[in-house]
mmCIF file of C-alpha atoms in Angstrom:
data_model
loop_
_atom_site.group_PDB
_atom_site.id
_atom_site.type_symbol
_atom_site.label_atom_id
_atom_site.label_comp_id
_atom_site.label_asym_id
_atom_site.label_seq_id
_atom_site.Cartn_x
_atom_site.Cartn_y
_atom_site.Cartn_z
ATOM 1 C CA MET A 1 0.057 -0.025 -0.045
ATOM 2 C CA ASN A 2 1.426 3.291 -1.118
ATOM 3 C CA LEU A 3 0.686 6.151 1.392
ATOM 4 C CA PRO A 4 0.705 9.729 0.268
ATOM 5 C CA VAL A 5 3.947 11.611 1.008
ATOM 6 C CA VAL A 6 3.344 14.693 3.441
ATOM 7 C CA PRO A 7 5.725 17.426 3.125
ATOM 8 C CA ALA A 8 7.976 18.095 6.241
ATOM 9 C CA GLY A 9 6.126 20.590 8.672
ATOM 10 C CA ILE A 10 2.640 19.461 7.378
ATOM 11 C CA HIS A 11 0.797 17.265 9.762
ATOM 12 C CA ALA A 12 -0.502 13.956 8.248
ATOM 13 C CA THR A 13 -4.065 15.053 9.215
ATOM 14 C CA ALA A 14 -4.097 18.551 7.717
ATOM 15 C CA LEU A 15 -6.365 18.746 4.600
ATOM 16 C CA ILE A 16 -4.641 21.047 2.097
ATOM 17 C CA ASP A 17 -6.251 21.672 -1.353
ATOM 18 C CA PRO A 18 -3.616 20.716 -3.986
ATOM 19 C CA LEU A 19 -4.241 24.198 -5.610
ATOM 20 C CA ALA A 20 -3.180 25.952 -2.420
ATOM 21 C CA GLU A 21 0.266 27.759 -2.492
ATOM 22 C CA LEU A 22 2.191 27.208 0.690
ATOM 23 C CA ASP A 23 5.914 28.074 0.824
ATOM 24 C CA SER A 24 8.044 24.943 1.659
ATOM 25 C CA SER A 25 9.004 26.338 5.053
ATOM 26 C CA VAL A 26 5.258 26.780 6.282
ATOM 27 C CA THR A 27 4.189 24.492 9.042
ATOM 28 C CA VAL A 28 0.619 23.354 9.481
ATOM 29 C CA GLY A 29 -0.829 21.471 12.681
ATOM 30 C CA PRO A 30 -3.148 18.704 13.095
ATOM 31 C CA TYR A 31 -6.612 18.834 11.530
ATOM 32 C CA SER A 32 -6.432 22.226 9.859
ATOM 33 C CA VAL A 33 -8.114 22.687 6.492
ATOM 34 C CA ILE A 34 -6.685 25.038 3.801
ATOM 35 C CA GLY A 35 -8.705 25.782 0.530
ATOM 36 C CA PRO A 36 -7.536 26.096 -3.000
ATOM 37 C CA HIS A 37 -7.316 29.803 -3.260
ATOM 38 C CA VAL A 38 -4.998 30.373 -0.171
ATOM 39 C CA ARG A 39 -1.438 31.720 -0.415
ATOM 40 C CA VAL A 40 0.873 31.425 2.599
ATOM 41 C CA GLY A 41 4.367 32.923 2.678
ATOM 42 C CA ALA A 42 7.598 31.698 4.049
ATOM 43 C CA GLY A 43 8.166 31.053 7.863
ATOM 44 C CA THR A 44 4.539 31.188 8.725
ATOM 45 C CA THR A 45 3.053 28.740 11.276
ATOM 46 C CA ILE A 46 -0.324 27.687 11.364
ATOM 47 C CA GLY A 47 -1.717 25.774 14.437
ATOM 48 C CA ALA A 48 -4.136 22.762 14.879
ATOM 49 C CA HIS A 49 -7.837 22.846 13.895
ATOM 50 C CA CYS A 50 -7.603 26.075 11.822
ATOM 51 C CA VAL A 51 -9.801 26.668 8.609
ATOM 52 C CA ILE A 52 -8.270 29.030 6.078
ATOM 53 C CA GLU A 53 -10.398 29.515 2.959
ATOM 54 C CA GLY A 54 -11.588 31.930 0.325
ATOM 55 C CA HIS A 55 -9.242 34.100 -1.506
ATOM 56 C CA THR A 56 -6.818 34.565 1.253
ATOM 57 C CA THR A 57 -3.120 35.625 1.146
ATOM 58 C CA ILE A 58 -0.941 35.292 4.194
ATOM 59 C CA GLY A 59 2.570 36.810 4.193
ATOM 60 C CA ARG A 60 5.830 35.838 5.909
ATOM 61 C CA ASP A 61 6.679 34.838 9.426
ATOM 62 C CA ASN A 62 3.078 34.803 10.775
ATOM 63 C CA ARG A 63 2.093 32.929 13.849
ATOM 64 C CA ILE A 64 -1.415 31.536 13.703
ATOM 65 C CA PHE A 65 -2.595 29.579 16.728
ATOM 66 C CA HIS A 66 -5.060 26.992 16.686
ATOM 67 C CA PHE A 67 -8.883 27.234 16.291
ATOM 68 C CA ASN A 68 -8.842 30.245 13.769
ATOM 69 C CA SER A 69 -11.242 30.844 11.054
ATOM 70 C CA LEU A 70 -9.557 33.032 8.296
ATOM 71 C CA GLY A 71 -11.236 33.970 4.879
ATOM 72 C CA ALA A 72 -14.910 32.779 5.511
ATOM 73 C CA VAL A 73 -17.417 34.660 3.604
ATOM 74 C CA PRO A 74 -18.592 37.934 5.037
ATOM 75 C CA GLN A 75 -21.486 38.203 7.416
ATOM 76 C CA ASP A 76 -23.381 40.188 4.929
ATOM 77 C CA LYS A 77 -26.677 39.247 3.332
ATOM 78 C CA LYS A 78 -25.864 40.802 0.192
ATOM 79 C CA TYR A 79 -22.933 38.495 -0.286
ATOM 80 C CA ALA A 80 -23.616 36.392 -3.358
ATOM 81 C CA GLY A 81 -20.358 34.465 -3.937
ATOM 82 C CA GLU A 82 -18.039 36.944 -5.481
ATOM 83 C CA PRO A 83 -14.418 36.438 -5.258
ATOM 84 C CA CYS A 84 -13.558 38.991 -2.556
ATOM 85 C CA GLU A 85 -10.227 38.792 -0.424
ATOM 86 C CA LEU A 86 -8.590 38.693 2.839
ATOM 87 C CA VAL A 87 -4.941 39.916 2.767
ATOM 88 C CA ILE A 88 -2.844 39.399 5.853
ATOM 89 C CA GLY A 89 0.813 40.912 5.949
ATOM 90 C CA ASP A 90 3.984 39.816 7.734
ATOM 91 C CA ARG A 91 4.982 38.906 11.225
ATOM 92 C CA ASN A 92 1.507 39.196 12.754
ATOM 93 C CA THR A 93 0.607 37.082 15.675
ATOM 94 C CA ILE A 94 -3.122 35.734 15.687
ATOM 95 C CA ARG A 95 -4.100 34.041 18.742
ATOM 96 C CA GLU A 96 -6.868 31.504 19.316
ATOM 97 C CA PHE A 97 -10.375 31.633 18.042
ATOM 98 C CA CYS A 98 -10.074 34.444 15.884
ATOM 99 C CA SER A 99 -12.284 35.113 12.784
ATOM 100 C CA PHE A 100 -11.350 37.323 9.902
ATOM 101 C CA ASN A 101 -13.821 37.573 6.882
ATOM 102 C CA ILE A 102 -13.165 38.361 3.237
ATOM 103 C CA GLY A 103 -14.389 41.564 1.842
ATOM 104 C CA SER A 104 -17.600 42.432 0.247
ATOM 105 C CA PRO A 105 -18.559 43.644 -3.357
ATOM 106 C CA GLY A 106 -20.329 46.625 -1.680
ATOM 107 C CA ASP A 107 -16.904 48.058 -0.789
ATOM 108 C CA ARG A 108 -13.239 47.636 -1.625
ATOM 109 C CA GLY A 109 -13.786 43.757 -1.785
ATOM 110 C CA VAL A 110 -10.717 43.339 0.402
ATOM 111 C CA THR A 111 -10.299 42.839 4.175
ATOM 112 C CA ARG A 112 -6.661 43.895 4.936
ATOM 113 C CA LEU A 113 -4.464 43.260 8.119
ATOM 114 C CA GLY A 114 -1.006 44.942 7.816
ATOM 115 C CA ASP A 115 2.426 44.116 9.495
ATOM 116 C CA ASP A 116 3.513 43.267 13.084
ATOM 117 C CA ASN A 117 0.073 43.185 14.669
ATOM 118 C CA TRP A 118 -0.603 41.352 17.931
ATOM 119 C CA ILE A 119 -4.090 40.110 17.755
ATOM 120 C CA MET A 120 -5.291 38.211 21.012
ATOM 121 C CA ALA A 121 -7.915 35.603 21.416
ATOM 122 C CA TYR A 122 -11.487 35.771 20.080
ATOM 123 C CA VAL A 123 -11.035 38.809 17.803
ATOM 124 C CA HIS A 124 -13.480 39.322 14.995
ATOM 125 C CA ILE A 125 -12.410 41.481 12.001
ATOM 126 C CA ALA A 126 -15.443 41.830 9.783
ATOM 127 C CA HIS A 127 -15.563 42.323 5.965
ATOM 128 C CA ASP A 128 -13.788 45.207 4.436
ATOM 129 C CA CYS A 129 -11.948 46.383 7.445
ATOM 130 C CA THR A 130 -8.285 47.733 7.090
ATOM 131 C CA VAL A 131 -5.919 47.368 10.062
ATOM 132 C CA GLY A 132 -2.580 49.058 9.774
ATOM 133 C CA ASN A 133 0.888 47.831 11.516
ATOM 134 C CA GLN A 134 2.000 47.401 14.933
ATOM 135 C CA THR A 135 -1.718 47.375 16.441
ATOM 136 C CA ILE A 136 -2.619 45.432 19.531
ATOM 137 C CA PHE A 137 -6.116 44.003 19.778
ATOM 138 C CA ALA A 138 -6.945 42.593 23.164
ATOM 139 C CA ASN A 139 -9.177 39.703 23.834
ATOM 140 C CA ASN A 140 -12.729 39.706 22.457
ATOM 141 C CA THR A 141 -12.247 42.882 20.304
ATOM 142 C CA THR A 142 -14.800 43.182 17.738
ATOM 143 C CA LEU A 143 -14.782 45.207 14.421
ATOM 144 C CA ALA A 144 -17.949 45.479 12.391
ATOM 145 C CA GLY A 145 -17.597 45.930 8.550
ATOM 146 C CA HIS A 146 -15.650 48.726 6.808
ATOM 147 C CA VAL A 147 -13.748 49.864 9.913
ATOM 148 C CA GLN A 148 -10.335 51.427 9.434
ATOM 149 C CA VAL A 149 -7.649 51.202 11.965
ATOM 150 C CA GLY A 150 -4.547 53.108 11.917
ATOM 151 C CA ASP A 151 -0.943 52.069 13.008
ATOM 152 C CA TRP A 152 -0.106 51.620 16.731
ATOM 153 C CA VAL A 153 -3.631 51.505 17.796
ATOM 154 C CA ILE A 154 -4.377 49.681 20.953
ATOM 155 C CA LEU A 155 -7.753 48.198 21.600
ATOM 156 C CA GLY A 156 -8.713 47.088 24.943
ATOM 157 C CA GLY A 157 -10.573 43.883 25.847
ATOM 158 C CA PHE A 158 -14.122 43.627 24.722
ATOM 159 C CA THR A 159 -14.031 46.698 22.681
ATOM 160 C CA GLY A 160 -16.824 46.989 20.157
ATOM 161 C CA VAL A 161 -16.430 49.097 16.947
ATOM 162 C CA HIS A 162 -19.403 50.165 14.860
ATOM 163 C CA GLN A 163 -19.413 49.896 11.190
ATOM 164 C CA PHE A 164 -17.673 52.523 9.042
ATOM 165 C CA VAL A 165 -15.739 53.984 12.211
ATOM 166 C CA ARG A 166 -12.109 54.996 11.796
ATOM 167 C CA LEU A 167 -9.429 54.975 14.330
ATOM 168 C CA GLY A 168 -6.512 57.222 14.029
ATOM 169 C CA ALA A 169 -2.845 56.310 14.572
ATOM 170 C CA HIS A 170 -1.722 55.797 18.251
ATOM 171 C CA SER A 171 -5.114 55.986 19.621
ATOM 172 C CA PHE A 172 -6.174 53.722 22.498
ATOM 173 C CA THR A 173 -9.531 52.293 23.918
ATOM 174 C CA ALA A 174 -10.052 51.168 27.423
ATOM 175 C CA ILE A 175 -11.792 47.815 28.195
ATOM 176 C CA SER A 176 -15.333 47.255 27.117
ATOM 177 C CA SER A 177 -15.337 50.620 25.063
ATOM 178 C CA VAL A 178 -18.032 50.902 22.371
ATOM 179 C CA LEU A 179 -17.095 53.258 19.411
ATOM 180 C CA VAL A 180 -19.875 54.599 17.416
ATOM 181 C CA ALA A 181 -17.889 57.689 16.249
ATOM 182 C CA ASP A 182 -14.419 58.192 14.733
ATOM 183 C CA LEU A 183 -11.580 58.197 17.213
ATOM 184 C CA PRO A 184 -8.921 60.782 16.235
ATOM 185 C CA PRO A 185 -5.131 60.066 16.268
ATOM 186 C CA PHE A 186 -3.418 59.931 19.754
ATOM 187 C CA VAL A 187 -6.892 59.947 21.782
ATOM 188 C CA MET A 188 -7.635 57.760 24.720
ATOM 189 C CA CYS A 189 -11.162 56.908 25.247
ATOM 190 C CA GLN A 190 -13.433 54.847 27.539
ATOM 191 C CA GLY A 191 -17.234 54.238 27.929
ATOM 192 C CA GLN A 192 -20.358 53.018 26.267
ATOM 193 C CA PRO A 193 -20.616 54.995 24.013
ATOM 194 C CA ALA A 194 -16.874 55.888 24.364
ATOM 195 C CA GLU A 195 -15.836 59.307 25.420
ATOM 196 C CA ALA A 196 -12.463 60.926 25.136
ATOM 197 C CA ARG A 197 -10.335 60.766 28.314
ATOM 198 C CA SER A 198 -6.853 62.002 27.470
ATOM 199 C CA MET A 199 -4.066 61.491 25.027
ATOM 200 C CA ASN A 200 -1.852 58.401 24.707
ATOM 201 C CA PHE A 201 1.197 60.079 26.069
ATOM 202 C CA GLU A 202 2.745 57.017 27.653
ATOM 203 C CA GLY A 203 2.373 55.193 24.431
ATOM 204 C CA LEU A 204 4.093 58.097 22.464
ATOM 205 C CA ARG A 205 7.104 58.347 24.918
ATOM 206 C CA ARG A 206 7.733 54.499 24.377
ATOM 207 C CA ARG A 207 7.695 55.042 20.749
ATOM 208 C CA GLY A 208 10.313 57.701 21.003
ATOM 209 C CA PHE A 209 8.261 61.058 20.579
ATOM 210 C CA SER A 210 10.308 63.992 21.570
ATOM 211 C CA ALA A 211 9.111 66.526 24.313
ATOM 212 C CA ASP A 212 8.204 68.913 21.489
ATOM 213 C CA ARG A 213 6.014 66.440 19.670
ATOM 214 C CA ILE A 214 4.232 65.421 22.964
ATOM 215 C CA SER A 215 3.617 68.994 23.738
ATOM 216 C CA ALA A 216 2.010 69.451 20.325
ATOM 217 C CA VAL A 217 -0.185 66.451 20.977
ATOM 218 C CA LYS A 218 -1.291 68.085 24.367
ATOM 219 C CA ALA A 219 -2.137 71.231 22.532
ATOM 220 C CA MET A 220 -4.217 69.293 19.987
ATOM 221 C CA HIS A 221 -6.209 67.597 23.078
ATOM 222 C CA LYS A 222 -6.633 71.163 24.454
ATOM 223 C CA ALA A 223 -8.293 72.553 21.159
ATOM 224 C CA LEU A 224 -10.444 69.565 20.553
ATOM 225 C CA TYR A 225 -11.707 68.811 24.092
ATOM 226 C CA ARG A 226 -11.001 71.677 26.541
ATOM 227 C CA ASP A 227 -11.355 75.068 24.771
ATOM 228 C CA GLY A 228 -15.072 74.709 23.962
ATOM 229 C CA LEU A 229 -14.457 75.127 20.273
ATOM 230 C CA THR A 230 -16.334 73.920 17.263
ATOM 231 C CA LEU A 231 -14.574 71.156 15.237
ATOM 232 C CA GLU A 232 -13.715 73.831 12.478
ATOM 233 C CA GLN A 233 -12.237 76.163 14.986
ATOM 234 C CA ALA A 234 -10.304 73.448 16.729
ATOM 235 C CA MET A 235 -8.771 72.540 13.309
ATOM 236 C CA ALA A 236 -7.801 75.911 12.720
ATOM 237 C CA SER A 237 -6.028 76.184 16.042
ATOM 238 C CA ILE A 238 -4.288 72.816 15.454
ATOM 239 C CA ALA A 239 -2.847 74.055 12.122
ATOM 240 C CA GLU A 240 -1.234 76.803 13.806
ATOM 241 C CA LEU A 241 0.791 74.370 16.233
ATOM 242 C CA THR A 242 3.370 73.820 13.362
ATOM 243 C CA GLU A 243 4.722 77.555 13.942
ATOM 244 C CA LYS A 244 5.526 76.818 17.582
ATOM 245 C CA TYR A 245 6.527 73.088 17.327
ATOM 246 C CA PRO A 246 7.970 72.515 13.744
ATOM 247 C CA GLU A 247 8.954 68.999 14.576
ATOM 248 C CA SER A 248 5.182 68.108 15.051
ATOM 249 C CA THR A 249 4.415 69.056 11.564
ATOM 250 C CA PRO A 250 3.796 65.257 10.414
ATOM 251 C CA ASP A 251 1.586 64.955 13.533
ATOM 252 C CA VAL A 252 -0.496 67.788 12.917
ATOM 253 C CA GLN A 253 -0.897 67.002 9.269
ATOM 254 C CA MET A 254 -2.095 63.580 10.251
ATOM 255 C CA MET A 255 -4.731 64.951 12.640
ATOM 256 C CA LEU A 256 -5.889 67.397 10.270
ATOM 257 C CA SER A 257 -6.294 64.806 7.388
ATOM 258 C CA PHE A 258 -8.144 62.618 9.730
ATOM 259 C CA LEU A 259 -10.480 65.340 10.919
ATOM 260 C CA GLU A 260 -11.149 66.566 7.229
ATOM 261 C CA GLN A 261 -12.462 63.128 6.506
ATOM 262 C CA THR A 262 -14.798 62.660 9.192
ATOM 263 C CA SER A 263 -18.358 62.947 8.134
ATOM 264 C CA PRO A 264 -20.540 65.312 9.996
ATOM 265 C CA ARG A 265 -23.150 62.547 10.375
ATOM 266 C CA ARG A 266 -20.672 60.333 12.384
ATOM 267 C CA GLY A 267 -18.571 63.035 14.046
ATOM 268 C CA ILE A 268 -15.595 62.333 16.422
ATOM 269 C CA VAL A 269 -15.448 60.876 19.930
ATOM 270 C CA ARG A 270 -16.106 63.665 22.339
#
């Protein structure tokens, strides 16, 4: 009796479609199932009992723990089998029982996770979400469809994010926060619905922000939340900070760009 030859690193009980494209260095644990349209880059490890399906592309050196569902069809009643995608970058850690869906034809058609993200257990990333780099999602974080998450964002456990909400770079949510409005860059929030509490100063210090850049962020917080200004007035005040803090010009531009893209209907976390 001739038994099939199982490549090194692939457990004998794993079911991998012959059309799937896995680098020779990829490892796959027991009882995992990988579909025909899946591509996995070098150095990625996939634990036991994972299901990876759909048009899913996974980059290099990711650590995917057991019992994950990646690339399933979106939880969208309008979806009718279109070849939408899930794209995962490099060096991400994805802990147990996460579910990431492919995109939907009603938007960009792609759900995207960047590089170097730390995704804890039971996280759900719905269709058409875009997540940047260096983020941390604590346990049971849930993103509804079309959410955009910037770089270095930290989401506390049990955070829930409403569809189409945007989270700016370096923002932070406390445990069990519910976001129904856009969260500007650098802002820390808490509550149901979430309210702004402060700026993520400690996180900025750990990332090497200078004293002047942090002072500019403090001034942005004052303009947005403490001076009683309208959003338009606050933006005008923030724009002037580059004169006093030239080093903060990229941070000011990022904040202004984010605020300019916020729809009046949704607004920002206040």
